[in-house]
Amino acid sequence: MVDSSVHRGLEDVTVAETRLSRIDGENGELVIGGYPLEELAPNATFEETLYLLWHGRLPTRDELGTFEADLASARSIPDETVGLLRLAAERGVPAMDAVRMGIAAATLAPTDAEQRPERDARLAVAQLPTVAATYWRLRNGEDPVEPDEDLGHAANFLYMLTGSEPSDDEVRGLETYLNSVVDHGLNASTFTARVVVSTESDVVSGVTGAVGALKGPLHGGAPGPVLEMLLDVSESGDPEGYVRDKLESGERLMGFGHRVYEVRDPRAAVLSDAAETFYDESGDAEFFEAAKEAERVGVELLEEHKPELGLNTNVEFYTAVLLHGIGIPRELFTAVFAVSRVGGWTAHALEQLDDNRLIRPRATYVGETDRRWTPIEER
Ligand code: CMC
């Protein structure tokens, strides 16, 4: 029996105050920097959302111009980082491991000790897309594309990935995605970032740890498998049979269930709306319809499977659909999540440092007691 004072998984434990995002898990609502998700995500540029998180309000036109220029000027990564990513690509290291290694090297930039946390935050947000895109191009045997300071954050990322300027629709689709997942309370990776900086360590270390936490399939690693599932479902033509088989064999259905939401994740609706455009225009409406059917069947069968839990669609379901629609390769889905969430990680790190208290919980000891030392030859 687990001691009742032990909060496994820190479920329902509140450990910080934040002005960054508010989640209402019962009603399925998300507010970012005071704005309802549905209003902010489809309208803001990622730079506007980032400014909102870092400064507590939306920027004026002049402020935004300066902010965009500062961020754009920090995008290039050192040659040494490119060398490391080349090695990672040659050895087939997965994308998130490459991102973790590449972003850790952001500290190679010259240091201005006075502004260290803010500088680190800017470097981490500006360089993470460059790290991900550079890795991906090298992985595909292509030369990296230098960032273009004249392009916005989202447009430049797509440009660095493909080598050509994206369409307005693609930029808007990605921007909506980046805004939707930028912050979400004390999720595992954000908590990791806060724990690291609470020791008065640096923001790049916080971000590096957070990348590691995001990578797992219970957090940010789900959208790749969601896409595989949707492609299989679409091919099988039998969503119900497919989902039933998965649940009967004891597998978790990727893209469903959430620690906080007891209803449909509000980000699913925003991402689904954003995704629809791509499938209407590309003529692959069938795939989108199959995804919607898989969602309906998934929710219905999870209700049968675990009636008391209210398992419903989470953010990763339509993340997969939207990113696939934009043309992002599935191997990069979690890295693109990191391109966005690094905004939240850094905002939380700065918030933590602003009013820091070392995060240091306790554990109940359940191991052996009363042992006596035995010399090695007697064991
Ligand atoms: N499919 C099937 N069963 C599920 C699912 C699912 N997607 N989610 C939860 N359950 C079951 C689970 O098997 C468990 O049953 P039992 O008590 O018999 O072992 C019960 O529901 C409770 O699950 P839990 O793991 O204790 O719940 P949690 O709050 O720790 O898990 C979760 C939340 C997101 C990790 C989980 O729902 C899950 O594994 N979902 C699938 C992976 C996924 O989509 N991950 C993306 C998460 S959303 C993005 C983010 O926040 O980063």
Tab-separated table of C-alpha atoms and ligand atoms in Angstrom:
chain	number	residue	atom	x	y	z
A	1	MET	CA	0.000	0.000	0.000
A	2	VAL	CA	1.301	3.423	-0.922
A	3	ASP	CA	1.450	5.876	1.997
A	4	SER	CA	-1.506	8.289	1.521
A	5	SER	CA	0.785	11.292	2.029
A	6	VAL	CA	2.689	10.294	-1.124
A	7	HIS	CA	1.387	12.116	-4.200
A	8	ARG	CA	2.449	9.724	-6.955
A	9	GLY	CA	3.059	11.607	-10.161
A	10	LEU	CA	2.378	14.814	-8.177
A	11	GLU	CA	-1.207	14.447	-9.377
A	12	ASP	CA	-3.364	17.438	-8.342
A	13	VAL	CA	-0.500	18.967	-6.341
A	14	THR	CA	-0.049	22.722	-6.854
A	15	VAL	CA	3.548	23.902	-6.496
A	16	ALA	CA	3.695	27.313	-8.184
A	17	GLU	CA	1.749	30.429	-9.072
A	18	THR	CA	1.909	31.453	-12.721
A	19	ARG	CA	0.536	34.261	-14.868
A	20	LEU	CA	1.318	32.352	-18.077
A	21	SER	CA	-1.588	29.979	-18.682
A	22	ARG	CA	-4.733	28.785	-16.934
A	23	ILE	CA	-6.251	25.380	-17.585
A	24	ASP	CA	-9.800	24.442	-16.682
A	25	GLY	CA	-9.734	20.672	-16.995
A	26	GLU	CA	-13.402	20.193	-16.125
A	27	ASN	CA	-14.745	22.590	-18.724
A	28	GLY	CA	-12.009	22.142	-21.309
A	29	GLU	CA	-10.778	25.736	-21.343
A	30	LEU	CA	-7.310	27.160	-21.827
A	31	VAL	CA	-6.296	30.793	-21.330
A	32	ILE	CA	-2.831	31.972	-22.397
A	33	GLY	CA	-1.555	35.235	-20.929
A	34	GLY	CA	-5.174	36.221	-20.252
A	35	TYR	CA	-6.477	35.452	-23.764
A	36	PRO	CA	-8.757	32.522	-24.600
A	37	LEU	CA	-6.834	30.045	-26.741
A	38	GLU	CA	-9.454	30.243	-29.496
A	39	GLU	CA	-8.795	33.979	-29.899
A	40	LEU	CA	-5.048	34.046	-29.511
A	41	ALA	CA	-3.908	30.999	-31.460
A	42	PRO	CA	-5.394	31.706	-34.912
A	43	ASN	CA	-4.626	35.455	-34.824
A	44	ALA	CA	-1.223	36.043	-33.209
A	45	THR	CA	2.201	35.549	-34.710
A	46	PHE	CA	4.438	33.336	-32.584
A	47	GLU	CA	6.574	36.371	-31.748
A	48	GLU	CA	3.492	38.181	-30.381
A	49	THR	CA	2.627	35.193	-28.205
A	50	LEU	CA	6.193	34.942	-26.992
A	51	TYR	CA	6.285	38.637	-26.140
A	52	LEU	CA	3.024	38.180	-24.240
A	53	LEU	CA	4.505	35.346	-22.184
A	54	TRP	CA	7.826	37.053	-21.484
A	55	HIS	CA	6.468	40.564	-20.833
A	56	GLY	CA	2.922	39.980	-19.600
A	57	ARG	CA	1.168	41.929	-22.396
A	58	LEU	CA	0.945	42.108	-26.184
A	59	PRO	CA	3.555	44.352	-27.845
A	60	THR	CA	2.924	47.611	-29.695
A	61	ARG	CA	3.973	47.645	-33.357
A	62	ASP	CA	7.352	49.258	-32.504
A	63	GLU	CA	8.027	46.879	-29.647
A	64	LEU	CA	7.186	43.936	-31.854
A	65	GLY	CA	9.540	45.140	-34.587
A	66	THR	CA	12.473	45.363	-32.165
A	67	PHE	CA	11.575	42.047	-30.567
A	68	GLU	CA	11.367	40.238	-33.925
A	69	ALA	CA	14.712	41.680	-35.018
A	70	ASP	CA	16.437	40.650	-31.748
A	71	LEU	CA	15.108	37.136	-32.016
A	72	ALA	CA	15.947	36.807	-35.715
A	73	SER	CA	19.533	37.981	-35.105
A	74	ALA	CA	20.076	35.122	-32.623
A	75	ARG	CA	19.025	32.267	-34.953
A	76	SER	CA	22.374	31.135	-36.347
A	77	ILE	CA	24.051	28.211	-34.621
A	78	PRO	CA	27.836	27.808	-34.274
A	79	ASP	CA	29.724	25.626	-36.770
A	80	GLU	CA	30.603	23.291	-33.886
A	81	THR	CA	26.891	22.660	-33.324
A	82	VAL	CA	26.392	21.966	-37.019
A	83	GLY	CA	29.292	19.456	-36.790
A	84	LEU	CA	27.615	17.741	-33.848
A	85	LEU	CA	24.294	17.580	-35.697
A	86	ARG	CA	26.060	16.172	-38.759
A	87	LEU	CA	27.443	13.383	-36.596
A	88	ALA	CA	24.015	12.787	-35.041
A	89	ALA	CA	22.443	12.596	-38.505
A	90	GLU	CA	25.125	10.218	-39.832
A	91	ARG	CA	24.674	7.918	-36.847
A	92	GLY	CA	20.894	7.921	-37.126
A	93	VAL	CA	20.406	9.542	-33.708
A	94	PRO	CA	16.661	10.312	-33.323
A	95	ALA	CA	15.551	13.923	-33.795
A	96	MET	CA	14.809	14.725	-30.153
A	97	ASP	CA	18.198	13.422	-29.009
A	98	ALA	CA	19.828	15.604	-31.662
A	99	VAL	CA	17.776	18.610	-30.528
A	100	ARG	CA	18.784	17.991	-26.912
A	101	MET	CA	22.473	17.893	-27.870
A	102	GLY	CA	22.222	20.845	-30.234
A	103	ILE	CA	20.354	23.171	-27.904
A	104	ALA	CA	22.686	22.389	-24.997
A	105	ALA	CA	25.418	23.977	-27.133
A	106	ALA	CA	23.556	27.328	-27.275
A	107	THR	CA	25.795	28.350	-24.374
A	108	LEU	CA	28.688	28.614	-26.857
A	109	ALA	CA	27.451	32.121	-27.728
A	110	PRO	CA	29.434	34.948	-26.044
A	111	THR	CA	28.123	35.642	-22.528
A	112	ASP	CA	26.935	38.900	-21.063
A	113	ALA	CA	26.732	37.861	-17.420
A	114	GLU	CA	24.378	40.696	-16.464
A	115	GLN	CA	21.660	39.584	-18.849
A	116	ARG	CA	22.250	35.855	-18.615
A	117	PRO	CA	18.697	34.520	-18.036
A	118	GLU	CA	17.114	36.745	-20.720
A	119	ARG	CA	19.961	36.099	-23.148
A	120	ASP	CA	19.683	32.354	-22.624
A	121	ALA	CA	15.914	32.475	-23.119
A	122	ARG	CA	16.316	34.371	-26.399
A	123	LEU	CA	19.048	32.032	-27.642
A	124	ALA	CA	17.065	28.920	-26.765
A	125	VAL	CA	13.902	30.093	-28.560
A	126	ALA	CA	15.798	31.497	-31.557
A	127	GLN	CA	18.138	28.525	-32.036
A	128	LEU	CA	15.905	25.539	-31.382
A	129	PRO	CA	14.242	25.742	-34.836
A	130	THR	CA	17.665	26.083	-36.476
A	131	VAL	CA	18.939	23.025	-34.613
A	132	ALA	CA	15.906	20.938	-35.637
A	133	ALA	CA	15.944	22.052	-39.284
A	134	THR	CA	19.720	21.660	-39.629
A	135	TYR	CA	19.580	18.129	-38.239
A	136	TRP	CA	16.743	17.217	-40.559
A	137	ARG	CA	18.488	18.491	-43.692
A	138	LEU	CA	21.729	16.726	-42.774
A	139	ARG	CA	19.787	13.568	-42.036
A	140	ASN	CA	18.446	13.721	-45.587
A	141	GLY	CA	21.857	14.331	-47.106
A	142	GLU	CA	21.107	18.007	-47.809
A	143	ASP	CA	23.103	21.113	-46.921
A	144	PRO	CA	21.706	23.164	-44.038
A	145	VAL	CA	19.856	26.353	-44.979
A	146	GLU	CA	20.995	29.521	-43.195
A	147	PRO	CA	18.220	31.369	-41.340
A	148	ASP	CA	16.708	34.352	-43.172
A	149	GLU	CA	16.357	37.381	-40.895
A	150	ASP	CA	13.682	38.872	-43.137
A	151	LEU	CA	11.293	36.010	-42.405
A	152	GLY	CA	9.185	35.628	-39.268
A	153	HIS	CA	9.911	32.850	-36.775
A	154	ALA	CA	7.423	30.314	-38.182
A	155	ALA	CA	8.114	31.135	-41.856
A	156	ASN	CA	11.862	30.949	-41.307
A	157	PHE	CA	11.585	27.528	-39.683
A	158	LEU	CA	9.704	26.133	-42.686
A	159	TYR	CA	12.183	27.840	-45.002
A	160	MET	CA	15.153	26.256	-43.182
A	161	LEU	CA	13.475	22.849	-43.417
A	162	THR	CA	12.612	22.891	-47.097
A	163	GLY	CA	14.873	25.529	-48.654
A	164	SER	CA	11.926	27.365	-50.181
A	165	GLU	CA	9.665	30.088	-48.854
A	166	PRO	CA	6.435	28.664	-47.445
A	167	SER	CA	2.948	29.774	-48.499
A	168	ASP	CA	0.928	32.133	-46.292
A	169	ASP	CA	-1.405	29.241	-45.417
A	170	GLU	CA	1.477	27.056	-44.288
A	171	VAL	CA	2.874	29.854	-42.136
A	172	ARG	CA	-0.549	30.574	-40.621
A	173	GLY	CA	-1.099	26.855	-39.941
A	174	LEU	CA	2.241	26.496	-38.193
A	175	GLU	CA	1.791	29.767	-36.311
A	176	THR	CA	-1.590	28.556	-34.992
A	177	TYR	CA	0.029	25.306	-33.880
A	178	LEU	CA	2.969	27.059	-32.178
A	179	ASN	CA	0.590	29.389	-30.321
A	180	SER	CA	-1.665	26.528	-29.246
A	181	VAL	CA	0.990	24.432	-27.537
A	182	VAL	CA	3.381	27.105	-26.292
A	183	ASP	CA	2.317	26.821	-22.670
A	184	HIS	CA	0.177	24.498	-20.631
A	185	GLY	CA	0.600	24.871	-16.886
A	186	LEU	CA	3.044	22.631	-15.105
A	187	ASN	CA	3.302	19.834	-17.637
A	188	ALA	CA	6.244	17.467	-17.127
A	189	SER	CA	8.752	19.309	-19.334
A	190	THR	CA	7.879	22.761	-17.976
A	191	PHE	CA	8.137	21.462	-14.436
A	192	THR	CA	11.542	20.024	-15.336
A	193	ALA	CA	12.708	23.434	-16.570
A	194	ARG	CA	11.480	25.073	-13.359
A	195	VAL	CA	13.179	22.459	-11.170
A	196	VAL	CA	16.495	23.007	-12.947
A	197	VAL	CA	16.498	26.802	-12.712
A	198	SER	CA	15.231	26.697	-9.122
A	199	THR	CA	18.726	25.560	-8.143
A	200	GLU	CA	19.913	28.853	-9.712
A	201	SER	CA	21.303	26.885	-12.596
A	202	ASP	CA	20.959	28.485	-16.069
A	203	VAL	CA	18.042	28.700	-18.490
A	204	VAL	CA	19.772	26.683	-21.254
A	205	SER	CA	20.219	23.818	-18.759
A	206	GLY	CA	16.516	24.105	-17.909
A	207	VAL	CA	15.587	23.927	-21.600
A	208	THR	CA	17.946	20.992	-22.206
A	209	GLY	CA	16.335	19.002	-19.383
A	210	ALA	CA	12.884	19.956	-20.639
A	211	VAL	CA	13.665	18.609	-24.139
A	212	GLY	CA	14.498	15.266	-22.505
A	213	ALA	CA	11.203	15.263	-20.611
A	214	LEU	CA	9.159	16.223	-23.664
A	215	LYS	CA	10.551	13.369	-25.728
A	216	GLY	CA	8.684	10.569	-23.916
A	217	PRO	CA	5.518	9.064	-25.444
A	218	LEU	CA	3.442	9.962	-22.395
A	219	HIS	CA	4.159	13.645	-23.086
A	220	GLY	CA	5.330	15.011	-26.449
A	221	GLY	CA	6.263	11.790	-28.184
A	222	ALA	CA	2.689	10.832	-29.084
A	223	PRO	CA	1.928	12.636	-32.381
A	224	GLY	CA	4.238	10.472	-34.542
A	225	PRO	CA	2.486	7.288	-33.402
A	226	VAL	CA	-0.881	9.080	-33.786
A	227	LEU	CA	-0.124	9.720	-37.455
A	228	GLU	CA	0.924	6.107	-37.965
A	229	MET	CA	-2.337	5.018	-36.369
A	230	LEU	CA	-4.378	7.367	-38.579
A	231	LEU	CA	-2.653	6.228	-41.743
A	232	ASP	CA	-3.322	2.597	-40.747
A	233	VAL	CA	-6.945	3.376	-39.890
A	234	SER	CA	-7.446	5.202	-43.145
A	235	GLU	CA	-5.923	2.270	-45.061
A	236	SER	CA	-7.848	-0.407	-43.125
A	237	GLY	CA	-11.215	1.225	-43.802
A	238	ASP	CA	-12.348	-0.233	-40.455
A	239	PRO	CA	-11.695	2.336	-37.707
A	240	GLU	CA	-13.812	0.518	-35.161
A	241	GLY	CA	-12.125	-2.874	-35.648
A	242	TYR	CA	-8.708	-1.250	-35.589
A	243	VAL	CA	-9.293	0.680	-32.361
A	244	ARG	CA	-11.011	-2.258	-30.678
A	245	ASP	CA	-8.037	-4.523	-31.459
A	246	LYS	CA	-5.632	-1.991	-29.973
A	247	LEU	CA	-7.577	-1.643	-26.745
A	248	GLU	CA	-8.179	-5.395	-26.449
A	249	SER	CA	-4.479	-6.068	-26.776
A	250	GLY	CA	-3.894	-3.670	-23.844
A	251	GLU	CA	-2.312	-0.889	-25.898
A	252	ARG	CA	-2.873	2.770	-25.118
A	253	LEU	CA	-4.581	4.764	-27.781
A	254	MET	CA	-2.206	7.572	-28.695
A	255	GLY	CA	-3.783	11.020	-28.848
A	256	PHE	CA	-6.348	10.252	-26.136
A	257	GLY	CA	-6.403	10.789	-22.383
A	258	HIS	CA	-4.947	13.588	-20.303
A	259	ARG	CA	-3.859	14.105	-16.726
A	260	VAL	CA	-5.778	17.394	-16.437
A	261	TYR	CA	-8.671	17.333	-18.950
A	262	GLU	CA	-11.776	15.330	-18.180
A	263	VAL	CA	-13.296	16.464	-21.478
A	264	ARG	CA	-11.959	17.080	-24.996
A	265	ASP	CA	-8.722	19.078	-24.905
A	266	PRO	CA	-9.614	22.600	-26.142
A	267	ARG	CA	-6.487	22.642	-28.302
A	268	ALA	CA	-7.940	19.776	-30.352
A	269	ALA	CA	-10.700	22.037	-31.727
A	270	VAL	CA	-8.327	24.869	-32.654
A	271	LEU	CA	-5.890	22.498	-34.345
A	272	SER	CA	-8.651	20.595	-36.126
A	273	ASP	CA	-10.011	23.873	-37.589
A	274	ALA	CA	-6.533	24.882	-38.672
A	275	ALA	CA	-5.901	21.454	-40.226
A	276	GLU	CA	-9.094	21.275	-42.246
A	277	THR	CA	-7.909	23.986	-44.681
A	278	PHE	CA	-4.964	21.849	-45.760
A	279	TYR	CA	-7.018	18.770	-46.520
A	280	ASP	CA	-9.723	20.724	-48.347
A	281	GLU	CA	-7.110	22.350	-50.536
A	282	SER	CA	-4.839	19.378	-51.140
A	283	GLY	CA	-7.768	17.180	-52.080
A	284	ASP	CA	-6.878	14.657	-49.342
A	285	ALA	CA	-10.217	15.248	-47.647
A	286	GLU	CA	-10.562	11.476	-47.239
A	287	PHE	CA	-7.682	11.322	-44.780
A	288	PHE	CA	-9.193	14.141	-42.727
A	289	GLU	CA	-12.569	12.385	-42.677
A	290	ALA	CA	-10.896	9.119	-41.615
A	291	ALA	CA	-9.150	10.981	-38.790
A	292	LYS	CA	-12.439	12.458	-37.573
A	293	GLU	CA	-14.030	9.021	-37.677
A	294	ALA	CA	-11.090	7.527	-35.767
A	295	GLU	CA	-11.542	10.223	-33.136
A	296	ARG	CA	-15.258	9.507	-32.800
A	297	VAL	CA	-14.662	5.763	-32.522
A	298	GLY	CA	-11.723	6.245	-30.147
A	299	VAL	CA	-13.727	8.373	-27.713
A	300	GLU	CA	-16.672	5.985	-27.879
A	301	LEU	CA	-14.599	2.866	-27.243
A	302	LEU	CA	-12.528	4.487	-24.489
A	303	GLU	CA	-15.791	5.364	-22.775
A	304	GLU	CA	-16.699	1.651	-22.932
A	305	HIS	CA	-13.177	0.631	-21.890
A	306	LYS	CA	-12.820	3.009	-18.867
A	307	PRO	CA	-16.259	4.536	-18.308
A	308	GLU	CA	-15.317	6.415	-15.152
A	309	LEU	CA	-12.286	8.276	-16.538
A	310	GLY	CA	-13.692	10.576	-19.231
A	311	LEU	CA	-10.822	9.737	-21.597
A	312	ASN	CA	-11.087	12.057	-24.569
A	313	THR	CA	-9.076	13.508	-27.456
A	314	ASN	CA	-5.871	15.265	-26.427
A	315	VAL	CA	-3.754	17.855	-28.209
A	316	GLU	CA	-1.562	15.292	-29.935
A	317	PHE	CA	-4.358	13.879	-32.060
A	318	TYR	CA	-4.877	16.968	-34.208
A	319	THR	CA	-1.240	17.977	-33.862
A	320	ALA	CA	-0.482	14.952	-36.022
A	321	VAL	CA	-3.236	15.854	-38.491
A	322	LEU	CA	-2.216	19.513	-38.762
A	323	LEU	CA	1.544	19.020	-38.983
A	324	HIS	CA	1.049	16.279	-41.580
A	325	GLY	CA	-1.168	18.681	-43.546
A	326	ILE	CA	1.519	21.376	-43.462
A	327	GLY	CA	4.014	18.815	-44.755
A	328	ILE	CA	6.169	18.373	-41.652
A	329	PRO	CA	7.743	14.887	-41.548
A	330	ARG	CA	6.464	12.750	-38.686
A	331	GLU	CA	9.970	12.137	-37.334
A	332	LEU	CA	10.060	15.859	-36.515
A	333	PHE	CA	6.671	16.210	-34.816
A	334	THR	CA	8.033	16.216	-31.274
A	335	ALA	CA	10.881	18.532	-32.270
A	336	VAL	CA	8.298	20.976	-33.667
A	337	PHE	CA	6.444	20.715	-30.358
A	338	ALA	CA	9.739	21.762	-28.740
A	339	VAL	CA	10.076	24.687	-31.196
A	340	SER	CA	6.883	26.003	-29.624
A	341	ARG	CA	7.117	24.842	-26.017
A	342	VAL	CA	10.572	26.349	-25.582
A	343	GLY	CA	8.616	29.628	-25.399
A	344	GLY	CA	6.732	28.314	-22.366
A	345	TRP	CA	9.803	26.706	-20.792
A	346	THR	CA	11.758	29.945	-20.945
A	347	ALA	CA	8.813	32.038	-19.705
A	348	HIS	CA	8.414	29.671	-16.745
A	349	ALA	CA	12.155	29.696	-16.078
A	350	LEU	CA	12.157	33.517	-15.964
A	351	GLU	CA	9.037	33.495	-13.785
A	352	GLN	CA	10.648	30.989	-11.420
A	353	LEU	CA	13.850	33.046	-11.167
A	354	ASP	CA	11.839	36.188	-10.502
A	355	ASP	CA	10.588	34.802	-7.205
A	356	ASN	CA	12.684	31.713	-6.700
A	357	ARG	CA	12.352	29.016	-4.107
A	358	LEU	CA	14.380	25.837	-4.520
A	359	ILE	CA	12.056	23.019	-5.621
A	360	ARG	CA	12.903	20.167	-3.341
A	361	PRO	CA	10.138	17.717	-2.442
A	362	ARG	CA	10.548	14.655	-0.267
A	363	ALA	CA	10.292	10.902	-0.700
A	364	THR	CA	9.065	8.340	1.811
A	365	TYR	CA	11.750	5.720	2.414
A	366	VAL	CA	10.437	2.181	1.885
A	367	GLY	CA	13.753	0.316	1.576
A	368	GLU	CA	15.562	-1.965	4.011
A	369	THR	CA	16.702	-0.743	7.433
A	370	ASP	CA	19.027	-2.220	10.056
A	371	ARG	CA	21.513	-3.675	7.568
A	372	ARG	CA	25.107	-4.163	8.660
A	373	TRP	CA	28.160	-3.822	6.417
A	374	THR	CA	29.405	-7.141	4.929
A	375	PRO	CA	32.956	-7.272	3.509
A	376	ILE	CA	32.934	-8.199	-0.206
A	377	GLU	CA	34.496	-11.635	0.299
A	378	GLU	CA	31.640	-12.625	2.646
A	379	ARG	CA	28.726	-11.666	0.313
B	1	CMC	N1	-5.654	4.553	-24.140
B	1	CMC	C1	-6.058	3.529	-23.385
B	1	CMC	N2	-6.132	3.562	-22.047
B	1	CMC	C2	-5.791	4.709	-21.454
B	1	CMC	C3	-5.363	5.838	-22.179
B	1	CMC	C4	-5.299	5.724	-23.580
B	1	CMC	N3	-4.892	6.741	-24.342
B	1	CMC	N4	-5.082	6.832	-21.325
B	1	CMC	C5	-5.301	6.366	-20.104
B	1	CMC	N5	-5.733	5.074	-20.174
B	1	CMC	C6	-6.067	4.191	-19.065
B	1	CMC	C7	-4.794	3.609	-18.492
B	1	CMC	O1	-4.462	2.394	-19.100
B	1	CMC	C8	-5.137	3.459	-17.038
B	1	CMC	O2	-5.831	2.243	-16.865
B	1	CMC	P1	-5.457	1.270	-15.632
B	1	CMC	O3	-5.805	2.064	-14.417
B	1	CMC	O4	-6.300	0.079	-15.870
B	1	CMC	O5	-3.988	1.012	-15.762
B	1	CMC	C9	-6.111	4.585	-16.774
B	1	CMC	O6	-6.648	4.992	-18.037
B	1	CMC	C10	-5.460	5.803	-16.134
B	1	CMC	O7	-4.287	6.098	-16.868
B	1	CMC	P2	-3.048	6.826	-16.246
B	1	CMC	O8	-1.849	6.504	-17.057
B	1	CMC	O9	-2.982	6.585	-14.785
B	1	CMC	O10	-3.436	8.336	-16.453
B	1	CMC	P3	-2.418	9.535	-16.519
B	1	CMC	O11	-3.127	10.708	-16.041
B	1	CMC	O12	-1.135	9.206	-15.862
B	1	CMC	O13	-2.132	9.546	-18.074
B	1	CMC	C11	-1.648	10.117	-20.253
B	1	CMC	C12	-2.276	10.602	-18.939
B	1	CMC	C13	-1.704	11.265	-21.270
B	1	CMC	C14	-0.201	9.763	-20.016
B	1	CMC	C15	-2.432	8.885	-20.788
B	1	CMC	O14	-3.773	9.244	-21.013
B	1	CMC	C16	-1.814	8.290	-22.040
B	1	CMC	O15	-0.905	7.460	-21.923
B	1	CMC	N6	-2.305	8.668	-23.255
B	1	CMC	C17	-1.733	8.156	-24.478
B	1	CMC	C18	-0.459	8.900	-24.847
B	1	CMC	C19	-0.724	10.303	-25.293
B	1	CMC	O16	-1.626	10.586	-26.072
B	1	CMC	N7	0.115	11.211	-24.791
B	1	CMC	C20	0.002	12.644	-25.067
B	1	CMC	C21	-0.445	13.370	-23.849
B	1	CMC	S1	-1.161	14.966	-24.114
B	1	CMC	C22	0.167	15.966	-24.449
B	1	CMC	C23	0.932	16.453	-23.311
B	1	CMC	O17	0.439	16.850	-22.262
B	1	CMC	O18	2.137	16.496	-23.533
